[in-house]
XYZ file of C-alpha atoms in Angstrom:
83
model
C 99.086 78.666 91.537
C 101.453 80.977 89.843
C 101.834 78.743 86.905
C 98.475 79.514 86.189
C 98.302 83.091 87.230
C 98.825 85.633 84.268
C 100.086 88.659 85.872
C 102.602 87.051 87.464
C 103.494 85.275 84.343
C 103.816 89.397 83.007
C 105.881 89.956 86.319
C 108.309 87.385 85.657
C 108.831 87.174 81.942
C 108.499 90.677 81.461
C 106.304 90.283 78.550
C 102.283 91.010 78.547
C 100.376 88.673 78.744
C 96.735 88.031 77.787
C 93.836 85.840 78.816
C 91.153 85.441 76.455
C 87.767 85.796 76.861
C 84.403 84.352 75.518
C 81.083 85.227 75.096
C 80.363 84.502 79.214
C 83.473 86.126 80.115
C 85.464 88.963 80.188
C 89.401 89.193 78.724
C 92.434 90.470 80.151
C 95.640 92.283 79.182
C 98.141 92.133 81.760
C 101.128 94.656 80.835
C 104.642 94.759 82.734
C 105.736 98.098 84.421
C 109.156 97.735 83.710
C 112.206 99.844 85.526
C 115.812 99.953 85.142
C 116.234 97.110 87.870
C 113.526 95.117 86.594
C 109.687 94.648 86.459
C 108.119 96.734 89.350
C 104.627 95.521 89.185
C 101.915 94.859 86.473
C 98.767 96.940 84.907
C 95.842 94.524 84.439
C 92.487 95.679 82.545
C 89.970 93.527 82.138
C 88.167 93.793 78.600
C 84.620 92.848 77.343
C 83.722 91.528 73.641
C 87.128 90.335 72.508
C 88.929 93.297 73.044
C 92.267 91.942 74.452
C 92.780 91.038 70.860
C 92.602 94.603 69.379
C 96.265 95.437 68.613
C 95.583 99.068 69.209
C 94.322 98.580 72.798
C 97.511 96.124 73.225
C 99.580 99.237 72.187
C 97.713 101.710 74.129
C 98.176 99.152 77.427
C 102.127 99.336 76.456
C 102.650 103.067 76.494
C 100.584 103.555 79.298
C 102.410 100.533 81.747
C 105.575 102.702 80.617
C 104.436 105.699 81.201
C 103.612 105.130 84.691
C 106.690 102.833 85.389
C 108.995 105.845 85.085
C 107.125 106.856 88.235
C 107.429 103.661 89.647
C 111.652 103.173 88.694
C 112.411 106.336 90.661
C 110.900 104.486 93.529
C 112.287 101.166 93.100
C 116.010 102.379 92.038
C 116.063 104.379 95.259
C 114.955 101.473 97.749
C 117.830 99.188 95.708
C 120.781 101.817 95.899
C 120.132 101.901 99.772
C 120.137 98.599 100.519
């Protein structure tokens, strides 16, 4: 369900989330690609050895989900001002 789901927990809250991993599995960052009309989708990366709790790679996630939003915003302002 999307109670459990983590990138649409990102989507909605507008807040990355992460999922930890353990030594069978991998982690996740899930980072928000936010717009000036709201969240427009979510960048995922799946992580091995505890990495999703590095700060820097948490940072690095950030700039890069709003880095590629701006491409995204142009996109998703456009489709909102013509409806």
């Amino acid at each position: 369900t999307d109670a459990d789901n983590a990138s649409a927990e990102a989507f909605r809250s507008g807040r990355m989330c992460i999922v930890s991993g353990n030594g069978a599995s991998t982690g996740a960052i899930f980072a928000p690609m936010l717009t000036p009309v709201g969240c427009a989708g979510v960048l995922a990366v799946e992580v091995r050895n505890g990495a999703e709790q590095r700060e820097d790679l948490r940072a690095a996630l950030t700039i890069l989900a709003a880095q590629v939003s701006t491409l995204m915003g142009f996109s998703v302002l456009a489709q909102t001002m013509t409806a």
